PDB file of C-alpha atoms in Angstrom:
ATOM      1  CA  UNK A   1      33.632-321.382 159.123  1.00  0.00           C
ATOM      2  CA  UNK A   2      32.832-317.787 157.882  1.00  0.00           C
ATOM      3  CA  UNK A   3      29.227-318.154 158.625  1.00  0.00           C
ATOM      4  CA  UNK A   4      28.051-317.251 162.280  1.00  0.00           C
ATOM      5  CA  UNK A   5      26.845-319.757 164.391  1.00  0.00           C
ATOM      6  CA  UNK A   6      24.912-320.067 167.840  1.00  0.00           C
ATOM      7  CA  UNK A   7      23.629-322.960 169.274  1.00  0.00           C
ATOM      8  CA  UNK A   8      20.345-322.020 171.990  1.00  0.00           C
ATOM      9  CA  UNK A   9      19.073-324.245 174.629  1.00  0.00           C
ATOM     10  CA  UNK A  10      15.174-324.684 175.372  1.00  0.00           C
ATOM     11  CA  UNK A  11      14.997-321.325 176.874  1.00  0.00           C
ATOM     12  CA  UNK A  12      16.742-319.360 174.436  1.00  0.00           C
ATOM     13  CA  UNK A  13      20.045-319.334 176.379  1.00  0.00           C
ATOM     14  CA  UNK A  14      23.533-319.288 174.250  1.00  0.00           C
ATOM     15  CA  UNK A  15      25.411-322.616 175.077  1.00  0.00           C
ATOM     16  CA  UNK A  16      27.685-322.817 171.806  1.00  0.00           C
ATOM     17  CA  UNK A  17      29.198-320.040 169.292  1.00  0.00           C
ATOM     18  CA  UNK A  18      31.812-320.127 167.153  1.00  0.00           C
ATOM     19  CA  UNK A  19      34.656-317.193 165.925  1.00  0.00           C
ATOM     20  CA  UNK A  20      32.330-316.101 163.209  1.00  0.00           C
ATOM     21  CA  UNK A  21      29.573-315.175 165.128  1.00  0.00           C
ATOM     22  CA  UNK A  22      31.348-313.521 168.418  1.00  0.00           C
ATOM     23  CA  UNK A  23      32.770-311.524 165.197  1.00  0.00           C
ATOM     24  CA  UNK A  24      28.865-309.983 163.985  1.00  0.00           C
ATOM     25  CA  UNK A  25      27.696-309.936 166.885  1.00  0.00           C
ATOM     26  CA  UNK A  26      30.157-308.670 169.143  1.00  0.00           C
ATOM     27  CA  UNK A  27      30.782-308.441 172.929  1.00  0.00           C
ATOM     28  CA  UNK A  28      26.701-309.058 173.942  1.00  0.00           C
ATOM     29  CA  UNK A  29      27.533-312.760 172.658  1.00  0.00           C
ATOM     30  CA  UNK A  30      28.080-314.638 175.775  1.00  0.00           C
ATOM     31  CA  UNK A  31      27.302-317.961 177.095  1.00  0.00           C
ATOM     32  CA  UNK A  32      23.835-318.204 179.237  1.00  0.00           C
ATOM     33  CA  UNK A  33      22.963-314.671 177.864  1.00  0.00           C
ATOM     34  CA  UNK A  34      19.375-314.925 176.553  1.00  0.00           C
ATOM     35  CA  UNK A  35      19.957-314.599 172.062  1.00  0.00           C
ATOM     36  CA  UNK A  36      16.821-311.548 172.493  1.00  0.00           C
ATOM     37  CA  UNK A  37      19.521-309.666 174.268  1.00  0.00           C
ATOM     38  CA  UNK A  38      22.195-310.503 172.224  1.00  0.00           C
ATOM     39  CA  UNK A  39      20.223-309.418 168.953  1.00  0.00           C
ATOM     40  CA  UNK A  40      18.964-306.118 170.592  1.00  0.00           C
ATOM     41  CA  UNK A  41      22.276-304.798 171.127  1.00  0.00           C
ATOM     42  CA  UNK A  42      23.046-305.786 167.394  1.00  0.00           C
ATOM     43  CA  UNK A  43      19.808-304.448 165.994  1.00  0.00           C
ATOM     44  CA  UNK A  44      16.539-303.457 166.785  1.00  0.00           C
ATOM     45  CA  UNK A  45      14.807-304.927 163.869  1.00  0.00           C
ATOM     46  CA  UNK A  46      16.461-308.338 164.449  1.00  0.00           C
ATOM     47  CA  UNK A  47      14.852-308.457 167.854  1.00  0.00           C
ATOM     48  CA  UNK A  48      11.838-308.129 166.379  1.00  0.00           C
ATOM     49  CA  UNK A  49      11.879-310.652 164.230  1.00  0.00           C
ATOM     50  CA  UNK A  50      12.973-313.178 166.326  1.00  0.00           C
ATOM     51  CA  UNK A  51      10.240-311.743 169.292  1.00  0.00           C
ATOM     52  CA  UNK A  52       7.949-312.558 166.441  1.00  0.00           C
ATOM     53  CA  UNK A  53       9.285-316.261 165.716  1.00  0.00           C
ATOM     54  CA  UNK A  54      10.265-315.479 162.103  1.00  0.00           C
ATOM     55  CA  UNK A  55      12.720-318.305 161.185  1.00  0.00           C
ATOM     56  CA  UNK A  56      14.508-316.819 158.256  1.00  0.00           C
ATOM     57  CA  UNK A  57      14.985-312.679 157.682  1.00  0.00           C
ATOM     58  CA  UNK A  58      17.533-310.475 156.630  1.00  0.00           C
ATOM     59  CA  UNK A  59      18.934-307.301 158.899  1.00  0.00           C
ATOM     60  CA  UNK A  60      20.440-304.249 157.623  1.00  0.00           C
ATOM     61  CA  UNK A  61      22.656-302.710 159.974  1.00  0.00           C
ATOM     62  CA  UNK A  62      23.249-299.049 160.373  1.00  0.00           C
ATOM     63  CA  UNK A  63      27.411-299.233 160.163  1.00  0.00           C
ATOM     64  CA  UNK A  64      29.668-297.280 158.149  1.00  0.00           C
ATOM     65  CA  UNK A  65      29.580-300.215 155.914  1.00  0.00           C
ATOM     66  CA  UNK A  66      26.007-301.066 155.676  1.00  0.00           C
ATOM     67  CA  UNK A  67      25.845-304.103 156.221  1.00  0.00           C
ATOM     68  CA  UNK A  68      24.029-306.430 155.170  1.00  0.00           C
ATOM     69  CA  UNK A  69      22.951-310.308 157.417  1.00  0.00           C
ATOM     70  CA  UNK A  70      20.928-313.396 156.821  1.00  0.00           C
ATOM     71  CA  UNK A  71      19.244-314.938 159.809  1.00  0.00           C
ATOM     72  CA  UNK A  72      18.417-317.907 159.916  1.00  0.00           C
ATOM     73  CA  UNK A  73      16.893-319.854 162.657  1.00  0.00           C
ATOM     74  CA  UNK A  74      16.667-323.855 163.087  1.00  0.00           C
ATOM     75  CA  UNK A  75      15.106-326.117 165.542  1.00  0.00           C
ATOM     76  CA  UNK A  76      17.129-328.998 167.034  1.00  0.00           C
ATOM     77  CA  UNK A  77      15.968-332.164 167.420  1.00  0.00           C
ATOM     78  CA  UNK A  78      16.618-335.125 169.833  1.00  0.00           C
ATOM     79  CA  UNK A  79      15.755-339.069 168.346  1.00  0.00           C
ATOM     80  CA  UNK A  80      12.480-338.251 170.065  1.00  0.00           C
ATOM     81  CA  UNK A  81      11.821-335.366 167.322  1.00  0.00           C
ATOM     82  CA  UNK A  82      11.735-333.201 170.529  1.00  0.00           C
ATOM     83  CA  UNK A  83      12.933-329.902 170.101  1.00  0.00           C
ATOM     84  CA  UNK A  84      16.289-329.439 171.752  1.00  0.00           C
ATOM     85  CA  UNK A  85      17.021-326.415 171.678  1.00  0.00           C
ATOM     86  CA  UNK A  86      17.448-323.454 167.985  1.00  0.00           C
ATOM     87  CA  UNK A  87      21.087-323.393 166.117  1.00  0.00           C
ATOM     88  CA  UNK A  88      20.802-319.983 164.922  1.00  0.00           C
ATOM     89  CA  UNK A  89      22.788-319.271 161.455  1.00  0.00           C
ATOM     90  CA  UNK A  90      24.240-315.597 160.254  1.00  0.00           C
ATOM     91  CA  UNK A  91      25.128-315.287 156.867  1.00  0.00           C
ATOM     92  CA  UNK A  92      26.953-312.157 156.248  1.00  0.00           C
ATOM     93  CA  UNK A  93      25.156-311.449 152.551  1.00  0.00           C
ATOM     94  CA  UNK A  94      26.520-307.967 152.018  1.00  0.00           C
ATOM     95  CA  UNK A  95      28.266-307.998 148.862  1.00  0.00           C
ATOM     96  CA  UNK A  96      24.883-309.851 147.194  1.00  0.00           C
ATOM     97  CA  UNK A  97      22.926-306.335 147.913  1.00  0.00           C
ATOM     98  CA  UNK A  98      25.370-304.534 146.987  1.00  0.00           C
ATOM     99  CA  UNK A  99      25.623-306.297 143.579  1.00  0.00           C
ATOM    100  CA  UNK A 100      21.408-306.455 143.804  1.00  0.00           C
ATOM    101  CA  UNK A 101      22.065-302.721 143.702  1.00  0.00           C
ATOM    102  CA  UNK A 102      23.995-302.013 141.378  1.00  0.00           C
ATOM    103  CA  UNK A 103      21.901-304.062 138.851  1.00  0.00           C
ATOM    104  CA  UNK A 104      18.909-302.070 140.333  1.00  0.00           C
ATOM    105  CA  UNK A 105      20.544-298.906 139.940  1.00  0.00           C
ATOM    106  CA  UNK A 106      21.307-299.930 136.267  1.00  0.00           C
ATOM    107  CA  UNK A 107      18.438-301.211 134.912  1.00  0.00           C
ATOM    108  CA  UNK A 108      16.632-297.601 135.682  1.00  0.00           C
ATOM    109  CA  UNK A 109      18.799-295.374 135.460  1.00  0.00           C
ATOM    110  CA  UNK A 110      20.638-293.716 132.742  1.00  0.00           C
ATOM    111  CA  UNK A 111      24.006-294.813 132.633  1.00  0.00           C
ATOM    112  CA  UNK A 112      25.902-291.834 131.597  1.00  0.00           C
ATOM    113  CA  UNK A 113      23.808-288.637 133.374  1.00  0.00           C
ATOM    114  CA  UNK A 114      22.420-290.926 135.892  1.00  0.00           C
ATOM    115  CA  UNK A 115      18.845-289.767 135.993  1.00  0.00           C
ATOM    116  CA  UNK A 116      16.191-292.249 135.407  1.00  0.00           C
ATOM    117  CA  UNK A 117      16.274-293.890 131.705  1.00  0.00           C
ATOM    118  CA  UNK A 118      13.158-294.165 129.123  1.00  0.00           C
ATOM    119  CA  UNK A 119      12.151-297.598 130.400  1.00  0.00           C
ATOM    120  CA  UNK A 120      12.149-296.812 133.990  1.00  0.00           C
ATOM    121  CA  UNK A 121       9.772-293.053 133.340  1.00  0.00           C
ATOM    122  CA  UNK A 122       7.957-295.352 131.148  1.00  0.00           C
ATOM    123  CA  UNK A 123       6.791-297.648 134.070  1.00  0.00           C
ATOM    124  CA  UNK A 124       6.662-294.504 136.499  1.00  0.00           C
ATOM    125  CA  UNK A 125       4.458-292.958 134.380  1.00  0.00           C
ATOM    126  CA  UNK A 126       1.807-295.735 133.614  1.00  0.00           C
ATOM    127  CA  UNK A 127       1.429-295.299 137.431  1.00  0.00           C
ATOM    128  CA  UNK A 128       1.471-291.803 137.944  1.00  0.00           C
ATOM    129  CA  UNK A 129      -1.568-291.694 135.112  1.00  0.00           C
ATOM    130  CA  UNK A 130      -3.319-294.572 135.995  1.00  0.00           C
ATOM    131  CA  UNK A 131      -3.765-292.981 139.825  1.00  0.00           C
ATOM    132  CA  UNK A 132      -4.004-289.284 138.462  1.00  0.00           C
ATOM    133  CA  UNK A 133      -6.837-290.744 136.765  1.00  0.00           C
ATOM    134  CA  UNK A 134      -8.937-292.929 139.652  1.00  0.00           C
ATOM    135  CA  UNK A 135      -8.373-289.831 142.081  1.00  0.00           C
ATOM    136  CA  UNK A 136      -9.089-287.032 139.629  1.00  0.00           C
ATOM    137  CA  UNK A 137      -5.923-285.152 140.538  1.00  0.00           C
ATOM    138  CA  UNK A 138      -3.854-283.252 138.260  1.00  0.00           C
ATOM    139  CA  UNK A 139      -0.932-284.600 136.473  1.00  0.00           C
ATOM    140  CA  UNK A 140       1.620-282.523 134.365  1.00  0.00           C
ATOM    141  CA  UNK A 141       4.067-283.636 131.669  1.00  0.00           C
ATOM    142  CA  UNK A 142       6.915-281.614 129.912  1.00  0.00           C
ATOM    143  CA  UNK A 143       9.503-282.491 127.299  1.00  0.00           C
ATOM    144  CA  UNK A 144      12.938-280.862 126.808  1.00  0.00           C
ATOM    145  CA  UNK A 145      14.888-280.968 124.001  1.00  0.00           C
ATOM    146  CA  UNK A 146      18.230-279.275 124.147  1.00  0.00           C
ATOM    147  CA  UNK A 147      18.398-276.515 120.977  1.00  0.00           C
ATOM    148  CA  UNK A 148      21.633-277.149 118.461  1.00  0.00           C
ATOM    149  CA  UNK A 149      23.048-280.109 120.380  1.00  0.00           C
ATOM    150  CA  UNK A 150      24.483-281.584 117.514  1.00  0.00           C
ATOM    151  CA  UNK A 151      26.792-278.640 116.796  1.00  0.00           C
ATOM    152  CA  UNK A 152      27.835-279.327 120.279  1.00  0.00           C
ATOM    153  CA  UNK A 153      29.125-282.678 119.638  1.00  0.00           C
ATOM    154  CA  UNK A 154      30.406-281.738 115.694  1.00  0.00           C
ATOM    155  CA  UNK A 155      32.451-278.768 116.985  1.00  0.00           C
ATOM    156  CA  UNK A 156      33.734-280.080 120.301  1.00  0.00           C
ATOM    157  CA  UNK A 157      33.468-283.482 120.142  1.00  0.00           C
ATOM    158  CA  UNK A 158      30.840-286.099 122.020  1.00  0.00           C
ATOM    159  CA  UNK A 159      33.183-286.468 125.428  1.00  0.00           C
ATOM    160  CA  UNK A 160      31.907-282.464 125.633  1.00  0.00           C
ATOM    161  CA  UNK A 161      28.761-282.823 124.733  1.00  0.00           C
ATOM    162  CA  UNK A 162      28.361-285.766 127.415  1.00  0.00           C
ATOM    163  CA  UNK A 163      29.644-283.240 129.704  1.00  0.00           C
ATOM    164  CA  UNK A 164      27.037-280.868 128.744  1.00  0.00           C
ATOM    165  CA  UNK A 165      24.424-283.483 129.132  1.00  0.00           C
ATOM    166  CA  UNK A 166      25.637-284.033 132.648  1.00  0.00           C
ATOM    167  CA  UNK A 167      24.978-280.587 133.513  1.00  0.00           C
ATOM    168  CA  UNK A 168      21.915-280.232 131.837  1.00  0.00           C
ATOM    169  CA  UNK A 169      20.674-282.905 134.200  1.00  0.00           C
ATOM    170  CA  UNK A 170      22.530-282.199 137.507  1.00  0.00           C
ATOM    171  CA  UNK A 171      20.873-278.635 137.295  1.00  0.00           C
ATOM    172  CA  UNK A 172      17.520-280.030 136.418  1.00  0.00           C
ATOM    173  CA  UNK A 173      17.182-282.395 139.239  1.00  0.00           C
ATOM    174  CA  UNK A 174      18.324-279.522 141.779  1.00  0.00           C
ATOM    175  CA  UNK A 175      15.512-277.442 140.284  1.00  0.00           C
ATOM    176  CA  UNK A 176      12.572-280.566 141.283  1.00  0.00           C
ATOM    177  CA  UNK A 177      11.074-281.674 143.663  1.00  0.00           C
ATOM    178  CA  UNK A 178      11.494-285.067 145.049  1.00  0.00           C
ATOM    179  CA  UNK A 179       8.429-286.435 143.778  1.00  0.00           C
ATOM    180  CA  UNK A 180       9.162-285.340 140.299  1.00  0.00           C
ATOM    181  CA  UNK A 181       9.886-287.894 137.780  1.00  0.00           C
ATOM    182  CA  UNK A 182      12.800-286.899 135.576  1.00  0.00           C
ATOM    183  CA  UNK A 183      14.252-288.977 132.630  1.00  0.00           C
ATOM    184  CA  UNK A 184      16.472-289.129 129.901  1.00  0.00           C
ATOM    185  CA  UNK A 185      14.172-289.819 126.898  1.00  0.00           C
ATOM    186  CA  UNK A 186      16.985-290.317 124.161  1.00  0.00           C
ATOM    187  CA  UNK A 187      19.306-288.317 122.894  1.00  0.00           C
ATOM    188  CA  UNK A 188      19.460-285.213 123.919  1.00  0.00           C
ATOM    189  CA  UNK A 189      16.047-285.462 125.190  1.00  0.00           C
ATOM    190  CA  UNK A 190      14.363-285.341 128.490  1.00  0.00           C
ATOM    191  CA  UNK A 191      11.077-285.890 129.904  1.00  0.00           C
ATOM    192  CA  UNK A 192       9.371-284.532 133.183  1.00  0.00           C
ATOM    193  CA  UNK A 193       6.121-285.916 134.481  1.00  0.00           C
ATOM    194  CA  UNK A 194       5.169-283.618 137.618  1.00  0.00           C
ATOM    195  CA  UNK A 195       2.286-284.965 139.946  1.00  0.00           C
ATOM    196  CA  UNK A 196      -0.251-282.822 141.782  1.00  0.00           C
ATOM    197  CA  UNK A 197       0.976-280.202 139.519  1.00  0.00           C
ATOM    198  CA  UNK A 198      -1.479-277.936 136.923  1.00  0.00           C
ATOM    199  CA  UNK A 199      -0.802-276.339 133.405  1.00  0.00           C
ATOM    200  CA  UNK A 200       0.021-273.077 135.270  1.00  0.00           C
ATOM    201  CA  UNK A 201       2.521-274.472 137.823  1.00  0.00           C
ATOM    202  CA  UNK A 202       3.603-276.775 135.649  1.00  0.00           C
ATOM    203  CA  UNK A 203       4.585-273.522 132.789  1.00  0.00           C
ATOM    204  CA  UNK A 204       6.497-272.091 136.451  1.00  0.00           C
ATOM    205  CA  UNK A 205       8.465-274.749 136.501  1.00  0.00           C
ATOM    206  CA  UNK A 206       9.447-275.666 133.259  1.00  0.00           C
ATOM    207  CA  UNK A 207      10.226-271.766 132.689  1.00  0.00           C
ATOM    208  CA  UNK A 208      12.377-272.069 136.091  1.00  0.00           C
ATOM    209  CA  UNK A 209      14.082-275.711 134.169  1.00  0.00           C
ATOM    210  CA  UNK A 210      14.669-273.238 130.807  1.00  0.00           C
ATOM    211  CA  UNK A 211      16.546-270.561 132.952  1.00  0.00           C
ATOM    212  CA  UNK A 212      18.656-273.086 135.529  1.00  0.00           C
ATOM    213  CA  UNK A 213      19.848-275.097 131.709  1.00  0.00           C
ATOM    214  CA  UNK A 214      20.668-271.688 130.169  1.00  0.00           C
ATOM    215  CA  UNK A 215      22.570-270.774 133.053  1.00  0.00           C
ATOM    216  CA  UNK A 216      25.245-273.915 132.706  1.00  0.00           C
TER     217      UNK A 216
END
């Protein structure tokens, strides 16, 4: 059985576990060892859960590989319907958010710079104006287009122009802040919505954009 799998008496002890489970949760696994100790030397946020009786919860562990679990926690019953105990159930679920992911990642982001796409700024945008709007802050917005791009790709070919593109972007996004919104509009065109940011800090940093793209 790949799946882990602990069997708990009425007071939470371990009584049964099989290969899979000594396996996730390593050496704190014992028999008569209460399962809160066993899950706080696996993870912190696992031993909350369970401390607050949530039956079914996923843990991310911080391990080189990232892993990813599935708790899941069900009661045992005699013929008398009496609780006899939990069998607790681990379901290592890593490669599903991995592949969760890597949908995620492309569905917003441009596949060939990797910046955000037009749909994704889209979205972030309806946001960022909708909240700009109710809090009466300011809200900036600057398009780029990249001058004789299409000479680019005629003389050199498009694998050099993507190459420029990639560039273009790569010394964009190291010239923003984290909370700017930066996306490939089409093209050879970008867009860059800038929160909390006015016309004239918003003309600094679009002029600082113009010389960090000349520059590649």
């Amino acid at each position: 059985m790949q799946d882990g799998l602990v069997v708990l008496d009425l007071d939470h002890l371990v009584v049964l576990f099989n290969s899979a489970a000594r396996r996730f949760f390593g050496e704190t696994l014992r028999n008569g060892v209460p399962f809160e100790v066993v899950l706080a030397g696996w993870s912190p946020e696992a031993q909350a859960d369970w401390v607050s009786g949530n039956t079914d919860y996923e843990v991310r562990l911080n391990d080189p590989a990232r892993s990813f679990y599935r708790l899941v926690v069900r009661e045992l019953a005699e013929k008398t319907e009496e609780s006899a105990g939990k069998m607790v159930t681990l379901y290592d679920i890593t490669w599903q958010k991995q592949l969760e992911n890597s949908l995620h990642e492309l569905a917003i982001n441009d596949p060939l710079t990797g910046c955000f796409n037009r749909g994704h700024f889209i979205e972030c945008a309806g946001k960022q104006l909708r909240q700009a709007r109710r809090y009466h802050r300011p809200l900036s917005l600057a398009m780029i287009d990249l001058d004789h791009f299409k000479q680019v790709n005629d003389s050199y070919g498009h694998a050099v122009g993507d190459q420029v593109l990639k560039r273009v972007v790569a010394a964009c996004l190291a010239s923003l802040r984290r909370s700017d919104i930066f996306a490939r509009y089409g093209g050879e065109e970008f867009v860059l919505m800038m929160p909390e940011t006015g016309p004239e800090d918003a003309l600094m940093v679009a002029e600082r954009l113009r010389e960090a793209i000349g520059g590649q």
